[in-house]
CSV table of C-alpha atoms in Angstrom, one decimal:
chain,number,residue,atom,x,y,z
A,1,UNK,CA,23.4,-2.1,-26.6
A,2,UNK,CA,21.0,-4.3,-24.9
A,3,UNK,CA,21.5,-8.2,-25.1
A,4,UNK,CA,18.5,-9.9,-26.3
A,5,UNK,CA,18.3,-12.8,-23.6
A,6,UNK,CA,15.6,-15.3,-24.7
A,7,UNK,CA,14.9,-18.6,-22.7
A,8,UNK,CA,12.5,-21.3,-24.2
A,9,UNK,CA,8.9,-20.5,-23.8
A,10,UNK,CA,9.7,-16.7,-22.8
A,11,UNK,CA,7.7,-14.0,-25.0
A,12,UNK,CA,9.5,-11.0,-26.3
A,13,UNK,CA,7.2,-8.3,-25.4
A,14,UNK,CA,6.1,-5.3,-28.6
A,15,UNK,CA,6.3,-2.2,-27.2
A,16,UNK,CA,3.5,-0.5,-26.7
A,17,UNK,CA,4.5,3.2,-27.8
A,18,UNK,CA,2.7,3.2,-31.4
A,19,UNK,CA,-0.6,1.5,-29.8
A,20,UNK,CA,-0.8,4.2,-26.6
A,21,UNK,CA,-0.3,7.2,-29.6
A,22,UNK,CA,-2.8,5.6,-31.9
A,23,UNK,CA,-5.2,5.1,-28.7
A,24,UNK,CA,-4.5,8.3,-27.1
A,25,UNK,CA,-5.2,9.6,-30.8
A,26,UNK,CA,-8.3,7.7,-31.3
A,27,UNK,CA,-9.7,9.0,-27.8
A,28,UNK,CA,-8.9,12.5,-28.9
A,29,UNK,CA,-11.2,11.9,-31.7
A,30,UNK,CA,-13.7,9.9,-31.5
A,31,UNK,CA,-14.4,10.0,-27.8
A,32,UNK,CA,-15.7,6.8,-25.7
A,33,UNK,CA,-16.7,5.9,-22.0
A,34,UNK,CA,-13.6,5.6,-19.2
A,35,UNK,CA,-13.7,1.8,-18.4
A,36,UNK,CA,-13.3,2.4,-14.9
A,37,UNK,CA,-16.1,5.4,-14.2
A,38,UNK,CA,-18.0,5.7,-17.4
A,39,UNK,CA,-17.5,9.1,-18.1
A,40,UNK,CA,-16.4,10.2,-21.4
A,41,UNK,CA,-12.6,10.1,-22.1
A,42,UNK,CA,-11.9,13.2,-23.8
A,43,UNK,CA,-7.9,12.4,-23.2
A,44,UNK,CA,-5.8,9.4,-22.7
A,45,UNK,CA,-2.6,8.6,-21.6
A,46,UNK,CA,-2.4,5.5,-23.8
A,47,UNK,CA,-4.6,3.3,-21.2
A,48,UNK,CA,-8.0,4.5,-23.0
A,49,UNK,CA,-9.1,5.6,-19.3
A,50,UNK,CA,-10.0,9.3,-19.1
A,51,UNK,CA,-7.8,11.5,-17.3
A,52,UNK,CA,-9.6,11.1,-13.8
A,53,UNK,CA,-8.8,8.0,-13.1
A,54,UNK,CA,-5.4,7.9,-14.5
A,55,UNK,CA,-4.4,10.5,-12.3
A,56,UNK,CA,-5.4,8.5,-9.6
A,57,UNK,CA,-3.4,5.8,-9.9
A,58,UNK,CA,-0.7,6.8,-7.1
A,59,UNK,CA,2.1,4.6,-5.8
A,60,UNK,CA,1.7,4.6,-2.3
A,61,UNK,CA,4.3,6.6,-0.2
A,62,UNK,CA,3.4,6.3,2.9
A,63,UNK,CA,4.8,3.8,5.7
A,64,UNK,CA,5.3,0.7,5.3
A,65,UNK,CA,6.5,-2.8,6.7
A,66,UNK,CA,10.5,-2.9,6.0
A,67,UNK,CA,9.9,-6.3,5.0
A,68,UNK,CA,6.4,-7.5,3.4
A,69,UNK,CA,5.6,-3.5,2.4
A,70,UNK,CA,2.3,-3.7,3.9
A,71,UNK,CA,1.1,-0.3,4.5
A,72,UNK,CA,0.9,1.5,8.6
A,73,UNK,CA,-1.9,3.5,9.4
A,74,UNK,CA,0.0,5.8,11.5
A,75,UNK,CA,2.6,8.6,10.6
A,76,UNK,CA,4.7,7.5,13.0
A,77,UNK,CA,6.2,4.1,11.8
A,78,UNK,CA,9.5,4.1,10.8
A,79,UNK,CA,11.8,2.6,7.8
A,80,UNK,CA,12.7,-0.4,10.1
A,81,UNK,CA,8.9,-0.8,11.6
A,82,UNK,CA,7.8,-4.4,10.8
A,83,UNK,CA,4.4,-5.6,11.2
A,84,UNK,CA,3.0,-8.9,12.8
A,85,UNK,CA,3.7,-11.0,10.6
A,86,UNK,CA,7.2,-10.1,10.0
A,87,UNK,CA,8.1,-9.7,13.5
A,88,UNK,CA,7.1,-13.8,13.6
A,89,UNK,CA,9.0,-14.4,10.6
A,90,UNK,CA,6.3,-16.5,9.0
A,91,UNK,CA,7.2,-15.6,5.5
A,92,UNK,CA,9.7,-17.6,3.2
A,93,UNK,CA,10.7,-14.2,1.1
A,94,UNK,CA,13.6,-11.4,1.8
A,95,UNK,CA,11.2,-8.4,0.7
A,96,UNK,CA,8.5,-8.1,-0.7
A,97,UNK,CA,7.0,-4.4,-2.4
A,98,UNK,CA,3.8,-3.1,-3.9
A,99,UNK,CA,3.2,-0.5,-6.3
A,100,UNK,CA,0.0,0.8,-4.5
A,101,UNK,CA,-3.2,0.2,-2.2
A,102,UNK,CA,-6.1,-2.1,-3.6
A,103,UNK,CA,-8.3,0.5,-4.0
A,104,UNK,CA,-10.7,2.1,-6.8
A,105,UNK,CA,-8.8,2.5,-9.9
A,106,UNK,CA,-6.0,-0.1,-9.6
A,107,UNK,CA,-8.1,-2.2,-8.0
A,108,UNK,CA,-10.5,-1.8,-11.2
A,109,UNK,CA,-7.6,-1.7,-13.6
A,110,UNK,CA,-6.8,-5.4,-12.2
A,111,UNK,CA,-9.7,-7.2,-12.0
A,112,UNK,CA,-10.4,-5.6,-16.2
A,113,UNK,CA,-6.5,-7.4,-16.6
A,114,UNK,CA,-7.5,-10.5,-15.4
A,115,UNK,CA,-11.1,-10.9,-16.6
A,116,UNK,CA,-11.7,-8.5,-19.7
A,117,UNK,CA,-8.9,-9.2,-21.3
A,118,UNK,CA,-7.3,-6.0,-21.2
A,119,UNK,CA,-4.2,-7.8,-21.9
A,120,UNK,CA,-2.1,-4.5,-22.9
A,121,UNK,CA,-2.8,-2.8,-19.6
A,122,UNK,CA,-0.7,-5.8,-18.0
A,123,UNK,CA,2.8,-4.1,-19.9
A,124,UNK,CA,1.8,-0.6,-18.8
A,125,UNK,CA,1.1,-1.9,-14.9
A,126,UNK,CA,4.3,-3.6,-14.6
A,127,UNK,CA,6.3,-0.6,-16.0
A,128,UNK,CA,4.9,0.5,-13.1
A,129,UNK,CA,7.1,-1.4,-10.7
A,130,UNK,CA,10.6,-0.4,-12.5
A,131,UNK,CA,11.1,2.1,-9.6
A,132,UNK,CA,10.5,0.3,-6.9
A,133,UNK,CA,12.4,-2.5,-8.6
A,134,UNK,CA,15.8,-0.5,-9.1
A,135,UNK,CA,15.9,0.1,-5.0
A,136,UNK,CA,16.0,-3.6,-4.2
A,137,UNK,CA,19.4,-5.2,-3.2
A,138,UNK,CA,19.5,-7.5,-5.1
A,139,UNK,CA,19.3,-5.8,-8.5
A,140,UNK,CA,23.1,-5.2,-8.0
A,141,UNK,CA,23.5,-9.4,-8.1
A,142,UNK,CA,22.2,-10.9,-11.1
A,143,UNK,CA,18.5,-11.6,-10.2
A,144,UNK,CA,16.0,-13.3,-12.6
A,145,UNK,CA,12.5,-12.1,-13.1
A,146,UNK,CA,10.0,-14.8,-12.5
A,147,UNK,CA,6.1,-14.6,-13.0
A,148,UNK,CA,4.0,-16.7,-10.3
A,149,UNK,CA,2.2,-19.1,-12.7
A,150,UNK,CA,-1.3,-19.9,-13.3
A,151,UNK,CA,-2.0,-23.2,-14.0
A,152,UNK,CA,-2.6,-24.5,-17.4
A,153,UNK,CA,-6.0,-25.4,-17.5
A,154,UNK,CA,-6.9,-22.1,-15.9
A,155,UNK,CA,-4.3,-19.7,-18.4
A,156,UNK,CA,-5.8,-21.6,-21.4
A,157,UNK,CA,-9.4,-20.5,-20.4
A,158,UNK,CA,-8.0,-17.4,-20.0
A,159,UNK,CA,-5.8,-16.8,-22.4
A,160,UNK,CA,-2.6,-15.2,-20.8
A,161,UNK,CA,-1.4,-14.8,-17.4
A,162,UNK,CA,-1.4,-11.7,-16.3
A,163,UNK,CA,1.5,-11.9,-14.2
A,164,UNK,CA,3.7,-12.9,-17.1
A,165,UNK,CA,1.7,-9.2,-18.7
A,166,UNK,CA,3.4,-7.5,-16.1
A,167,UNK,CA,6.4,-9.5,-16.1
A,168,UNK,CA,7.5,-8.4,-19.4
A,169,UNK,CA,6.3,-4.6,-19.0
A,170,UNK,CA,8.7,-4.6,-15.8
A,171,UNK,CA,11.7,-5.7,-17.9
A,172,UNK,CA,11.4,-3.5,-20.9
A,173,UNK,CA,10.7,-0.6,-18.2
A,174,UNK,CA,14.0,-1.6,-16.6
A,175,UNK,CA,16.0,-1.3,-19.9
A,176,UNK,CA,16.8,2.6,-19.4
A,177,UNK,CA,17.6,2.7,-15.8
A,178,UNK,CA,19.9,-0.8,-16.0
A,179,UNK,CA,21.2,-0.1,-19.7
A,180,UNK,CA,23.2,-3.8,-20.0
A,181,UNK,CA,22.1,-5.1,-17.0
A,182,UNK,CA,18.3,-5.8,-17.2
A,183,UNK,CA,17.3,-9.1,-15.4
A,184,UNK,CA,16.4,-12.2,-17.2
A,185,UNK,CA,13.1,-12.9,-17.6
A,186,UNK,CA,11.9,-16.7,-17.1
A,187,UNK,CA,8.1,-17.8,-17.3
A,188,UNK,CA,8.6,-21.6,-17.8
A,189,UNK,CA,11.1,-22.3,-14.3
A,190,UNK,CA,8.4,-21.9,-11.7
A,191,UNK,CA,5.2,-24.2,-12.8
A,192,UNK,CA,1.9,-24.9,-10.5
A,193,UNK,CA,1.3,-28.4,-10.1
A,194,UNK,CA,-2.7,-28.1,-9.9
A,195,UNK,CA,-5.4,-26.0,-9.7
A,196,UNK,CA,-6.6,-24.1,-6.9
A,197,UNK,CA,-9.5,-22.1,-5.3
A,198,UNK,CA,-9.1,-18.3,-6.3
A,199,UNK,CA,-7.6,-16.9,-2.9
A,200,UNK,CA,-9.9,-14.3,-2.9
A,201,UNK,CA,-12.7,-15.0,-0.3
A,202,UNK,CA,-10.2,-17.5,1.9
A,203,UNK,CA,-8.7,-16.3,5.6
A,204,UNK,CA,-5.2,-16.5,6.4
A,205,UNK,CA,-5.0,-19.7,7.2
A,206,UNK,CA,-6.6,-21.7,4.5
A,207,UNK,CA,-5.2,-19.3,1.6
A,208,UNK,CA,-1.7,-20.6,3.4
A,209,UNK,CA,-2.8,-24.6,3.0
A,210,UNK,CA,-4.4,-23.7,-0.6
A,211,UNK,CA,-1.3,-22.9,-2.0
A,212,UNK,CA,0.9,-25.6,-0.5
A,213,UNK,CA,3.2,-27.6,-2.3
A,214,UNK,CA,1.2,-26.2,-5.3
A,215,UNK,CA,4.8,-24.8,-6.9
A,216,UNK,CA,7.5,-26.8,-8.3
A,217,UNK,CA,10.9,-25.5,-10.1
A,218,UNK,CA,11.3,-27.4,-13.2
A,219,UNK,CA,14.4,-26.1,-14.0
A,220,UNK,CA,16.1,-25.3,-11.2
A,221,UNK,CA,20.2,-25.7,-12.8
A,222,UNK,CA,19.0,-22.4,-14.4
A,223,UNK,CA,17.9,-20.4,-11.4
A,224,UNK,CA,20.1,-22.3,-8.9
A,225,UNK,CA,22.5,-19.3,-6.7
A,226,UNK,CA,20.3,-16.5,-8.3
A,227,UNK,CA,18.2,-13.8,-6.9
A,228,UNK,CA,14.4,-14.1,-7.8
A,229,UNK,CA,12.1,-11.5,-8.2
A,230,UNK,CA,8.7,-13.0,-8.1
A,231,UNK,CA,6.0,-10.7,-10.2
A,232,UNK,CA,2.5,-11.1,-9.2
A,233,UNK,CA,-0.6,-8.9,-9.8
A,234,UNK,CA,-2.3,-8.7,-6.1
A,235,UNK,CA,-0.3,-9.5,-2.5
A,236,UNK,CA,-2.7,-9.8,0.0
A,237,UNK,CA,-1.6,-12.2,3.1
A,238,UNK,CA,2.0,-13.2,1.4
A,239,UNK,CA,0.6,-16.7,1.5
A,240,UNK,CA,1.7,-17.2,-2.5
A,241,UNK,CA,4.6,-15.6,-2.2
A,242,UNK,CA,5.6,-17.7,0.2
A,243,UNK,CA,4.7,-20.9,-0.9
């Protein structure tokens, strides 16, 4: 039995399994064009994207930063290789992981999340993080599931936040492998203070002092001792994250 932990503000997520059998249905039948390539989508896996692209969405498995996750080019990096960054210590997190590479069709998937209102891929993207989730340390010590916020004006124009999307489909993906022990999920704790430039486009350095002192906890006596896992859609320089 699963405990239904709701906090104020915090959406229970509908799972998706009827709408990916009625889509996957529909596609079979009447078919359409693949979002991502336009080709027709004579199959679907409950994303309405033909079967192409879905089998191209990969985790990546190759080598990575022990810390940050950023991805080596060569073969020969090890489990405890760190990159630059990491060697300087100039982030404020313990780990950080990504699902895959921001490349053609995540990268599509995304951008169709966040600006086409494709608000049901958002559930089926974060389920995609429940494995590399269920490694992490911490998941043994109570941790709490936090989306990075957008801020108001900007999720009311929008509608949602994506991160919360994937937020949620990480929890309910979590239910089989944790049984009792799924994390808490909290979208109201961390808020942003004001708006900001996208961070797309900015170097290092001025995606770091665009995102300063732009977070605030505004309940921190319910976070306060607890693990964190921070959910965000795209990790580029850490410079969120960190902040």
């Amino acid at each position: 039995m699963i405990p239904r932990i709701k906090a104020r503000g915090v959406k229970t997520p509908q799972v998706p399994v009827f709408q990916n059998l009625r889509d996957g249905l529909a596609s079979a039948l009447f078919p359409t064009s693949c979002p991502l390539c336009e080709r027709e989508v004579g199959w679907s896996q409950g994303m309405g994207i033909c079967r192409d692209c879905a089998n191209a969405i990969q985790p990546w498995n190759g080598p990575s930063c022990a810390v940050c996750g950023l991805p080596f080019a060569s073969s020969i990096a090890t489990s405890e290789s760190l990159c630059a960054p990491c060697r300087s210590k100039i982030y404020r997190f313990d780990v950080a992981r990504s699902y895959g590479l921001y490349t053609h069709p995540l990268r599509d998937l995304i951008l169709q999340l966040k600006f086409r209102r494709r608000e049901r891929w958002g559930y089926q993207l974060g389920g995609k993080l429940a494995p590399l989730t269920v490694t992490l340390e911490i998941m043994n010590r109570d941790p709490v599931i936090i989306p990075v916020p957008l801020h108001r004006s900007r999720e009311h124009e929008r509608g949602y936040n994506q991160a919360e999307l994937l937020a949620q489909g990480l929890r309910w993906a979590l239910r089989k492998p944790l049984a009792s022990s799924v994390p808490y999920l909290a979208t109201r704790i961390l808020t942003r203070t004001r708006p900001t430039t996208p961070q797309s486009g900015l170097h290092q350095a001025a995606r770091r002092e665009n995102v300063r002192g732009v977070f605030t906890v505004a309940q921190p006596e319910r976070i306060r001792g607890r693990n964190v896992i921070l959910v965000d859609d795209v990790m580029t320089t850490g410079a969120t994250v960190s902040a």
